[in-house]
CSV table of C-alpha atoms and ligand atoms in Angstrom, one decimal:
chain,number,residue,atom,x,y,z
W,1,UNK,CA,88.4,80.5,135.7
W,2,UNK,CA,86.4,79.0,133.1
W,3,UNK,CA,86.2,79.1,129.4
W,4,UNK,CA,83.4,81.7,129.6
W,5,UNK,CA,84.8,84.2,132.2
W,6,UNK,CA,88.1,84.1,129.9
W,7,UNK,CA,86.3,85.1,126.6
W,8,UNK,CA,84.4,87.5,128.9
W,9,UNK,CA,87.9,89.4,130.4
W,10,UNK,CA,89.2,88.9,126.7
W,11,UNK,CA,86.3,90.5,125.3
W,12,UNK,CA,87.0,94.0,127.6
W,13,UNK,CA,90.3,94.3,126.1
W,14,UNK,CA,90.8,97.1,123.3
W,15,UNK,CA,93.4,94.7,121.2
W,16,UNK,CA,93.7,91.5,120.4
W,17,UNK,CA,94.6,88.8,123.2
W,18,UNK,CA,94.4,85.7,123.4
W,19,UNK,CA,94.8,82.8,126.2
W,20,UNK,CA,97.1,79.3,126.2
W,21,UNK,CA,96.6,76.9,128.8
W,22,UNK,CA,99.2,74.3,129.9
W,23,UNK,CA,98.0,71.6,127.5
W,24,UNK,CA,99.3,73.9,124.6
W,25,UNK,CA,95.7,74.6,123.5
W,26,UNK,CA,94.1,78.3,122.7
W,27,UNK,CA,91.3,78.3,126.0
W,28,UNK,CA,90.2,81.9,124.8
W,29,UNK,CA,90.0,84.6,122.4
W,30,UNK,CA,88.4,87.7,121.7
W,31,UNK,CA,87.1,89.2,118.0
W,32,UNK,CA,89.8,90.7,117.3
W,33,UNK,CA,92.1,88.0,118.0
W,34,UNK,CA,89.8,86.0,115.8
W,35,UNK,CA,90.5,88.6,112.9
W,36,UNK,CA,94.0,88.1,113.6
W,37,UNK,CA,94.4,84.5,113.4
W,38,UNK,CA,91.6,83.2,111.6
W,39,UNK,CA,88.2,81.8,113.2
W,40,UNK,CA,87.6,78.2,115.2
W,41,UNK,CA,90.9,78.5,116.7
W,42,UNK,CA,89.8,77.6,120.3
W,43,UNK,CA,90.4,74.4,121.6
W,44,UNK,CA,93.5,74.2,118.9
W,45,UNK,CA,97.1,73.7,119.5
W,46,UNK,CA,98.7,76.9,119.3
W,47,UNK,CA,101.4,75.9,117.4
W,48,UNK,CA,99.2,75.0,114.2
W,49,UNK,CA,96.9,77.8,114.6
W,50,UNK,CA,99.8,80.4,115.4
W,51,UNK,CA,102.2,79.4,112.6
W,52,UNK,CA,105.2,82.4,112.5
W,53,UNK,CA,108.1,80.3,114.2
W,54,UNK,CA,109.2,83.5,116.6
W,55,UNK,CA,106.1,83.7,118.2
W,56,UNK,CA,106.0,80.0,118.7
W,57,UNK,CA,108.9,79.9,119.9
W,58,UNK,CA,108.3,82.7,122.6
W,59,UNK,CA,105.3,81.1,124.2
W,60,UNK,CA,106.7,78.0,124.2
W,61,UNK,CA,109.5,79.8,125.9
W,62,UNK,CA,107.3,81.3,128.5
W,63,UNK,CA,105.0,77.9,129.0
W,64,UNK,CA,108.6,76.4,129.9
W,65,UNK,CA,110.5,79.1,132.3
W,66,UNK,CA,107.3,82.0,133.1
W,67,UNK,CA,109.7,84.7,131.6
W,68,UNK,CA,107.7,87.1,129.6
W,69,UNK,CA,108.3,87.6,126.0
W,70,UNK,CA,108.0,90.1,123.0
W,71,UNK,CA,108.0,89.4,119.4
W,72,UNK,CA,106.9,90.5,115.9
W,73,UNK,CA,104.0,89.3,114.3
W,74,UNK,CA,103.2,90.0,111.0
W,75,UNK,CA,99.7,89.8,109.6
W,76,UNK,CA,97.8,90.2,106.2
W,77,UNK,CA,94.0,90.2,105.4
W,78,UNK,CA,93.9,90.3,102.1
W,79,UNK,CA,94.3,94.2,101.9
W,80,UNK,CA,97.3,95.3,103.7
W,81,UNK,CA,100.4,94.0,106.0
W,82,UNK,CA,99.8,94.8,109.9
W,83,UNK,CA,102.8,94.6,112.2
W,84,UNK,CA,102.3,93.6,115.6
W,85,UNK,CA,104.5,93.4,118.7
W,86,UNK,CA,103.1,90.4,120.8
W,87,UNK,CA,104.0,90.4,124.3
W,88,UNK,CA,103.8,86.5,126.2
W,89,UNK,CA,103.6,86.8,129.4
W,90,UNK,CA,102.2,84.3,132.8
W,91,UNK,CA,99.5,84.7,134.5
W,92,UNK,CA,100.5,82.9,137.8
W,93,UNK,CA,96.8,82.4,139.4
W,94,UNK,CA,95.4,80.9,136.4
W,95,UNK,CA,98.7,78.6,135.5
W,96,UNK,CA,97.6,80.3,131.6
W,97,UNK,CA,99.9,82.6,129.3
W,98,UNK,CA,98.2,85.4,127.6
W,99,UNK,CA,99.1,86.8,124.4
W,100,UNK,CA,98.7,90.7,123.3
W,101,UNK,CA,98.9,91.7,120.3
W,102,UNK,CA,100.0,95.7,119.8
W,103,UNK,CA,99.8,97.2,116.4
W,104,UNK,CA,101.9,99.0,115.3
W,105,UNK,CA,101.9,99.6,112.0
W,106,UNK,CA,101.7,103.8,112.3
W,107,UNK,CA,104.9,103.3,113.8
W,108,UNK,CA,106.8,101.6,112.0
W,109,UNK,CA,105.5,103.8,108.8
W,110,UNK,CA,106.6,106.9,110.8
W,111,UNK,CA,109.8,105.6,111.0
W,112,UNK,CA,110.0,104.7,107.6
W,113,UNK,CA,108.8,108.2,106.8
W,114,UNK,CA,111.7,109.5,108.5
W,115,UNK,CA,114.2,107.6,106.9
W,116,UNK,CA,112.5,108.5,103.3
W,117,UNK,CA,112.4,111.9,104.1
W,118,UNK,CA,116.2,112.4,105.9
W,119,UNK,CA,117.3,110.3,102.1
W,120,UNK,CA,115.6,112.8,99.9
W,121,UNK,CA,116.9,116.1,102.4
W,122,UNK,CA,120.5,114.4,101.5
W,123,UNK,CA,120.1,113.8,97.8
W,124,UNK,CA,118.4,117.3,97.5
W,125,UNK,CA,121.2,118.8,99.1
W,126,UNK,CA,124.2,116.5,97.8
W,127,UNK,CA,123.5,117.6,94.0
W,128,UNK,CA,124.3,121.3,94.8
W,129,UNK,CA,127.3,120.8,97.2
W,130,UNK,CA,129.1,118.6,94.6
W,131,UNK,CA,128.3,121.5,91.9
W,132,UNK,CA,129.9,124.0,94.3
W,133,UNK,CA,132.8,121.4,95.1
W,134,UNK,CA,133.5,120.9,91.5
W,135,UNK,CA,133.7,124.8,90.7
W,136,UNK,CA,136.1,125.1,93.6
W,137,UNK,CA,138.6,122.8,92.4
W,138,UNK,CA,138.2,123.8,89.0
W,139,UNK,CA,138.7,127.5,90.1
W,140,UNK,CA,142.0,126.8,92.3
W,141,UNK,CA,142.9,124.5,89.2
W,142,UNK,CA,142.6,124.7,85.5
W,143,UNK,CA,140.1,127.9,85.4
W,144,UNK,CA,142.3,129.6,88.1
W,145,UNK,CA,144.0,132.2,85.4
W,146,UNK,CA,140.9,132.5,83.1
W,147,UNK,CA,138.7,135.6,84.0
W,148,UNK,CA,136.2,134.4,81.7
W,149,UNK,CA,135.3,131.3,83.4
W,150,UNK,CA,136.0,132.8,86.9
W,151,UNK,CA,132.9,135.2,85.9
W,152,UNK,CA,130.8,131.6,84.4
W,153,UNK,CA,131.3,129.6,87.6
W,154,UNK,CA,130.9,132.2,89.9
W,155,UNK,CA,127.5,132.9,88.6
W,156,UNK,CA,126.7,129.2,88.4
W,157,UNK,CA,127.9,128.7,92.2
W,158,UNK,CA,125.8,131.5,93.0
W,159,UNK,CA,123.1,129.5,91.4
W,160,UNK,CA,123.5,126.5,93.3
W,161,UNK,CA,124.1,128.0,96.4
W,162,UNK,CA,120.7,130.2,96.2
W,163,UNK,CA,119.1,126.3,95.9
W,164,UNK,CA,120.4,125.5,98.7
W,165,UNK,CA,119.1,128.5,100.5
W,166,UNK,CA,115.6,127.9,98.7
W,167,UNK,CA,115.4,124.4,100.0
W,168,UNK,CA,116.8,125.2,103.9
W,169,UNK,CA,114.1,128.0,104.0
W,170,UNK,CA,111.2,126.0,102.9
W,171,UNK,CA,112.3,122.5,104.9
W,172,UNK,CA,112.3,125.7,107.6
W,173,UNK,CA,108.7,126.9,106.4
W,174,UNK,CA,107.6,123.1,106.5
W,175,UNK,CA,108.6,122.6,110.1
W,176,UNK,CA,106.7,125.6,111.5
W,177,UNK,CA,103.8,124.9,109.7
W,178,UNK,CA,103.7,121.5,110.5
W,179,UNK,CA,104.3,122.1,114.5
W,180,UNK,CA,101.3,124.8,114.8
W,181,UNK,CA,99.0,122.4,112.8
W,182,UNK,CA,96.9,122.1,115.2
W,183,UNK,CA,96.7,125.7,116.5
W,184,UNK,CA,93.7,127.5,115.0
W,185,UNK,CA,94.6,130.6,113.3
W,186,UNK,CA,92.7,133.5,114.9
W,187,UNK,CA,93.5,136.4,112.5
W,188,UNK,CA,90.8,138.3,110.7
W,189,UNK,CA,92.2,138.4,107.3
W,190,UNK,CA,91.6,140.5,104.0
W,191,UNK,CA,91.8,137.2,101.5
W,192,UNK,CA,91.4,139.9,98.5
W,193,UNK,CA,94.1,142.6,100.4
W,194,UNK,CA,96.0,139.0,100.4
W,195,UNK,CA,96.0,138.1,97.2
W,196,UNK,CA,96.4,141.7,95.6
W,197,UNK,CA,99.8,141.8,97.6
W,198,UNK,CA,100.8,138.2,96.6
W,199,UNK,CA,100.2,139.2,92.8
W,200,UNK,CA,102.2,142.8,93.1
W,201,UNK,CA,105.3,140.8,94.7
W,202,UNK,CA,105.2,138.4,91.8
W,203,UNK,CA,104.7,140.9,89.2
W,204,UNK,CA,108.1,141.3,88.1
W,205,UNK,CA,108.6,137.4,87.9
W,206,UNK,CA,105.3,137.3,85.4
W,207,UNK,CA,106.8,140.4,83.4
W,208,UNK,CA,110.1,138.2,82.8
W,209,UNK,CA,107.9,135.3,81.7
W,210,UNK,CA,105.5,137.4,79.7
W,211,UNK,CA,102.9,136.2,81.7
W,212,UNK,CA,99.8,138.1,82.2
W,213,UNK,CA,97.1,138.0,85.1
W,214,UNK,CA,93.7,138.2,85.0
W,215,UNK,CA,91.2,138.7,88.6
W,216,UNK,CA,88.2,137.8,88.9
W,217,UNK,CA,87.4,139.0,92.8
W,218,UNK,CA,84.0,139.8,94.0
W,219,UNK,CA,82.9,143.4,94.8
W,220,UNK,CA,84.2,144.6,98.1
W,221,UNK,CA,86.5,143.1,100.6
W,222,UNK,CA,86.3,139.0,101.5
W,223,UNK,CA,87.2,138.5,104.8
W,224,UNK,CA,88.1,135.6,107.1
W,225,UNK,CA,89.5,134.1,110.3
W,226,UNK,CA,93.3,132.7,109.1
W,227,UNK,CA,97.2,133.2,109.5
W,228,UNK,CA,98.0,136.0,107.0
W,229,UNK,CA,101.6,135.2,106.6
W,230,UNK,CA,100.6,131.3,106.0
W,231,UNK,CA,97.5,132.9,103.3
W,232,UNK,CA,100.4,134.5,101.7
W,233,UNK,CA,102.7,131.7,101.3
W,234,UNK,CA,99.9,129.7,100.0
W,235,UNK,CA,99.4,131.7,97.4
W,236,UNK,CA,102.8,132.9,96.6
W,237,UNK,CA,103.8,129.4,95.8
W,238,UNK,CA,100.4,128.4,93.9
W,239,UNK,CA,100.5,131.4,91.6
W,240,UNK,CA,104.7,131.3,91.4
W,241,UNK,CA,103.9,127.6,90.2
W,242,UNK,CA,101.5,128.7,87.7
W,243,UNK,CA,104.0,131.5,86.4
W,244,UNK,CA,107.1,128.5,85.9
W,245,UNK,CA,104.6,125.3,84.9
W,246,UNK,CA,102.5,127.8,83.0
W,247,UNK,CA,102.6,128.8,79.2
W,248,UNK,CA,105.2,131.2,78.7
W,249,UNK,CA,103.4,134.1,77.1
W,250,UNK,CA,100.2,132.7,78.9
W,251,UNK,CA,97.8,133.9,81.5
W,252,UNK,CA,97.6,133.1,85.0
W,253,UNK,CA,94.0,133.7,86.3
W,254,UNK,CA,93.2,134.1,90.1
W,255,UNK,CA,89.4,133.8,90.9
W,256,UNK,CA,87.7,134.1,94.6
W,257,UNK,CA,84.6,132.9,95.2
W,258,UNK,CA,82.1,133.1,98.3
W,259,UNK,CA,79.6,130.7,98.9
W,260,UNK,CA,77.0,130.6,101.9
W,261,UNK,CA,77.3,126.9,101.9
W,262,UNK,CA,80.1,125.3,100.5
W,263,UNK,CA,79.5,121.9,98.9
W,264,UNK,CA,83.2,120.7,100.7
W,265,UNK,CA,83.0,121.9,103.8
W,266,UNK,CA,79.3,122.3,104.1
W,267,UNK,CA,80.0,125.6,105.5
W,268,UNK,CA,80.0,129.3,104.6
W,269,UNK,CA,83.3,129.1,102.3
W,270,UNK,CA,86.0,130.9,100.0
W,271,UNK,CA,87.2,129.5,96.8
W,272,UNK,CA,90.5,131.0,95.5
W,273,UNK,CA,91.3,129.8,91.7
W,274,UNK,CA,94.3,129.9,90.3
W,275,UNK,CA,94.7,128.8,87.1
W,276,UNK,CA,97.7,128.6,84.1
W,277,UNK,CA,97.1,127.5,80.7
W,278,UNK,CA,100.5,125.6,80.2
W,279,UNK,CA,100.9,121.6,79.8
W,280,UNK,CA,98.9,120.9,83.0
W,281,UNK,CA,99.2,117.7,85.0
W,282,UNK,CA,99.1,114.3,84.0
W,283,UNK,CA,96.2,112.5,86.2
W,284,UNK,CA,98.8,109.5,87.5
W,285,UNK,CA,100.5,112.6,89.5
W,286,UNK,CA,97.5,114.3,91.0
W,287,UNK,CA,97.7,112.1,93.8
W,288,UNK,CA,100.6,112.5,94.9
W,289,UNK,CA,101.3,116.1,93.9
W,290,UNK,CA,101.2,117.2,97.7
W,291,UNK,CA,103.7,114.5,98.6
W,292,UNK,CA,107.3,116.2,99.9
W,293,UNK,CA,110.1,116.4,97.2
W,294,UNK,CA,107.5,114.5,94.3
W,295,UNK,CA,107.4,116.0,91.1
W,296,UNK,CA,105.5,115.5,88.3
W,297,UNK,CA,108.1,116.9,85.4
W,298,UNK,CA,111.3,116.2,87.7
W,299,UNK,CA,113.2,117.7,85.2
W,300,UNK,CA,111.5,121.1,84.3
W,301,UNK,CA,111.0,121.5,88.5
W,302,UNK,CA,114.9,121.1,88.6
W,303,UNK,CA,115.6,123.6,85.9
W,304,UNK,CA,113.3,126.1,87.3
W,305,UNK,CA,114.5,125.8,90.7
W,306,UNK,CA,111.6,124.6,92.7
W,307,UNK,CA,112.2,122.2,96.0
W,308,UNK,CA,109.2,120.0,95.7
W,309,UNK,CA,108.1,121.3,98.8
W,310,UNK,CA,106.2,124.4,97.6
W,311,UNK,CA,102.9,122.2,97.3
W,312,UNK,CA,104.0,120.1,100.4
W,313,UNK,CA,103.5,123.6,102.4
W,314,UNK,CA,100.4,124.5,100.7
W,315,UNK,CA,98.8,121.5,101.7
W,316,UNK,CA,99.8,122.1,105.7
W,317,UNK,CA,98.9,125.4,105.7
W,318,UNK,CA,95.6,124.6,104.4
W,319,UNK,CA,95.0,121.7,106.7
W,320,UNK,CA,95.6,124.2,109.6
W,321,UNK,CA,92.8,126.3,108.1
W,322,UNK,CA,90.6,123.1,107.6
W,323,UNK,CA,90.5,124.1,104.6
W,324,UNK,CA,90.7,121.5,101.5
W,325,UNK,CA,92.6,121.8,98.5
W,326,UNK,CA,91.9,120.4,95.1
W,327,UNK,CA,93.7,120.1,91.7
W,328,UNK,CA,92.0,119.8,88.5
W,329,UNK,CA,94.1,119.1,85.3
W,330,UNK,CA,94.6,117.4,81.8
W,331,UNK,CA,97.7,117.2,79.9
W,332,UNK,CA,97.7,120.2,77.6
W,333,UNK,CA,94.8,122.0,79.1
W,334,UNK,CA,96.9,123.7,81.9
W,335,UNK,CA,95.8,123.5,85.5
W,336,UNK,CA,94.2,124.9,87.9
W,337,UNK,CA,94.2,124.9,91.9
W,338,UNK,CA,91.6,125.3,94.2
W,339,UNK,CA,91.9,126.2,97.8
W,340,UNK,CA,88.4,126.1,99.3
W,341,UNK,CA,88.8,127.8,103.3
W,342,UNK,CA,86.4,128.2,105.8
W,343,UNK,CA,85.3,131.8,106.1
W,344,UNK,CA,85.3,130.8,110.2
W,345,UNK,CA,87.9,128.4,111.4
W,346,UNK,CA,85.9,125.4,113.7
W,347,UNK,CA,86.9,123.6,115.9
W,348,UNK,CA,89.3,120.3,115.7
J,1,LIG,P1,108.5,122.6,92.9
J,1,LIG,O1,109.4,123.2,93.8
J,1,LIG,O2,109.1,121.4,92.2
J,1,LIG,O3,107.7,123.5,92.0
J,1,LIG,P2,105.9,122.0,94.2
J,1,LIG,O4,105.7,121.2,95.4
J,1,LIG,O5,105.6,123.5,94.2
J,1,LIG,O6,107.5,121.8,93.9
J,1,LIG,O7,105.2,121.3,93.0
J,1,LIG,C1,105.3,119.9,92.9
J,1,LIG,C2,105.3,119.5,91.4
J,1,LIG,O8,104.0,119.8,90.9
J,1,LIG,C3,106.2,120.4,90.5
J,1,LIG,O9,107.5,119.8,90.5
J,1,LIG,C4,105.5,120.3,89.2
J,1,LIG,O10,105.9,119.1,88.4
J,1,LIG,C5,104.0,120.1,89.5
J,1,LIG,N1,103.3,121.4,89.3
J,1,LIG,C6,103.0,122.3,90.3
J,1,LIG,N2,102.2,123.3,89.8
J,1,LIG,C7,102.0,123.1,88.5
J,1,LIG,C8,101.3,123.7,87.4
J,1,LIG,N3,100.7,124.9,87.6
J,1,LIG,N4,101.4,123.2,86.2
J,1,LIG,C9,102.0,122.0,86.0
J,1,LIG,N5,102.7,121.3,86.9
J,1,LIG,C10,102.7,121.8,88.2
């Protein structure tokens, strides 16, 4: 095979691959082996144009003995780190070894994601079980003849332990939701029936804050294809956040809006406001507001009892509706979230 019919097989393959002849020299590359390694490599010695010592080591390896090989391979243009898993291997016929290079970068990101996420699940639940662990001893121990305190730690337990229920039902929520993701919701929904529901549950949560709310719906009923219960927990958690993160004393205003096209989705659309006029957002957070466990006021989240899911959930549920969600805050001029949704689900 010549130089030509090399770059030419090369060329058909969907990753980068490269070929090394038995005078150690790179016969053969294709683009994306160029954007790899670097360009005018042909012709070279692998070992100065290759450079990581594991993967020099492995075709020299392979040139020697014809055993295939896999190694890492770490690259950076500039802009980000790519991990690649090169495999060496012979090809008999040709007396060449040829060199694949398999990102995989998503992978090793999901994996990191796991870890990140099975760390936060423990610390999240760690911080009530020692609570409850402390009040047990101190119940069996020095608290164990005073009703008093028996009555105090009882009700703190209780606290902690509703927590953990709080954060095992939503790390439940978050797992449904994410496995359906990709399953259309085929419901007709009433998004106003929806909303007056979600509002008369969270009523007596409001009263205790001396919250108020204001609607502004349209006239008549605004209807369209979704999951009702998911609508619901969207905003129950939106509007719940704007009752704790709002003003106490302060208003929490829920606006829908219908458009024929919207701007976002350049499609017939629904806008549902929701808006608090407490201390609002810093911008830095926005972000990453969505994120699982963040928090912007870690602190104040804590106190209140919220998961740093709530949001997490949100943003799922809307994805499945292919729907988009969008926060708009200042510090001190409260926030408000938009959930713009398709009034007819599309397709994927
Ligand atoms: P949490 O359980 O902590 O409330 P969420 O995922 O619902 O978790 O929200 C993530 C973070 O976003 C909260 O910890 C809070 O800091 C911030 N946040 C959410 N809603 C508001 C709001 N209306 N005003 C100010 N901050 C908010």
């Amino acid at each position: 095979m010549v130089a030509r019919e090399y770059a030419d097989l090369l060329g058909a393959l969907p990753l980068p691959a490269l070929v090394i002849d038995r005078e150690e020299r790179i016969a053969a590359s294709n683009t994306e082996a160029r954007a790899v390694i670097g360009q005018g490599i042909e012709g070279r010695n692998f070992v100065t144009m290759l450079r990581q010592p594991a993967l020099i080591d492995a075709v020299e390896g392979t040139l020697r003995d014809g055993q295939a090989r896999t190694v890492p391979y770490l690259s950076n243009d500039g802009a980000q780190d790519t991990t690649f898993q090169v495999t060496v291997r012979t090809v008999d016929s040709l007396n060449v070894v040829l060199l694949c290079f398999i990102d995989v970068t998503h992978l090793e990101r999901a994996v990191q994601m796991r870890r990140d996420f099975v760390a936060n699940v423990s610390h999240e639940l760690r911080t009530p079980l020692t609570a409850l662990t402390g009040f047990i001893e101190t119940l069996r121990g020095p608290a164990r003849e005073d009703a008093a305190a028996r009555e105090r730690f009882l009700d703190i337990m209780d606290g902690e332990a509703s927590r953990m229920n709080r954060l095992v039902g939503d790390l439940l929520s978050l797992s449904r939701v994410e496995a359906d993701e990709r399953v259309r919701p085929r419901g007709k929904v009433v998004l106003t029936d929806i909303l007056a529901s979600v509002l008369r549950t969270l009523t007596p949560l409001a009263d205790e804050a001396g919250v108020v709310f204001e609607t502004q719906f349209p006239d008549g009923p605004v209807t369209i294809l979704g999951d009702a219960d998911q609508l619901m927990q969207v905003f129950t958690n939106l509007v719940e956040n704007a009752i704790k993160y709002g003003a106490a004393g302060g208003r929490v205003t829920v606006r829908i809006e219908v458009a024929e096209r919207d701007p976002a989705l350049r499609a017939p659309g629904v806008r549902v406001y929701v808006a608090d006029d407490g201390p609002g957002i810093d911008a830095v957070h926005l972000p990453r507001l969505t994120e699982r466990f963040y928090r912007a006021d870690s602190h104040r989240s804590r106190a209140l009892g919220g998961t740093g899911l709530g949001l997490a959930i949100v943003k799922h549920i809307v994805n499945r509706h292919r729907g988009r969600l969008r926060v708009e805050s200042e510090l001190g001029q409260g926030a408000c979230f938009i959930v713009i949704l398709p009034m007819d689900v599309p397709a994927a």
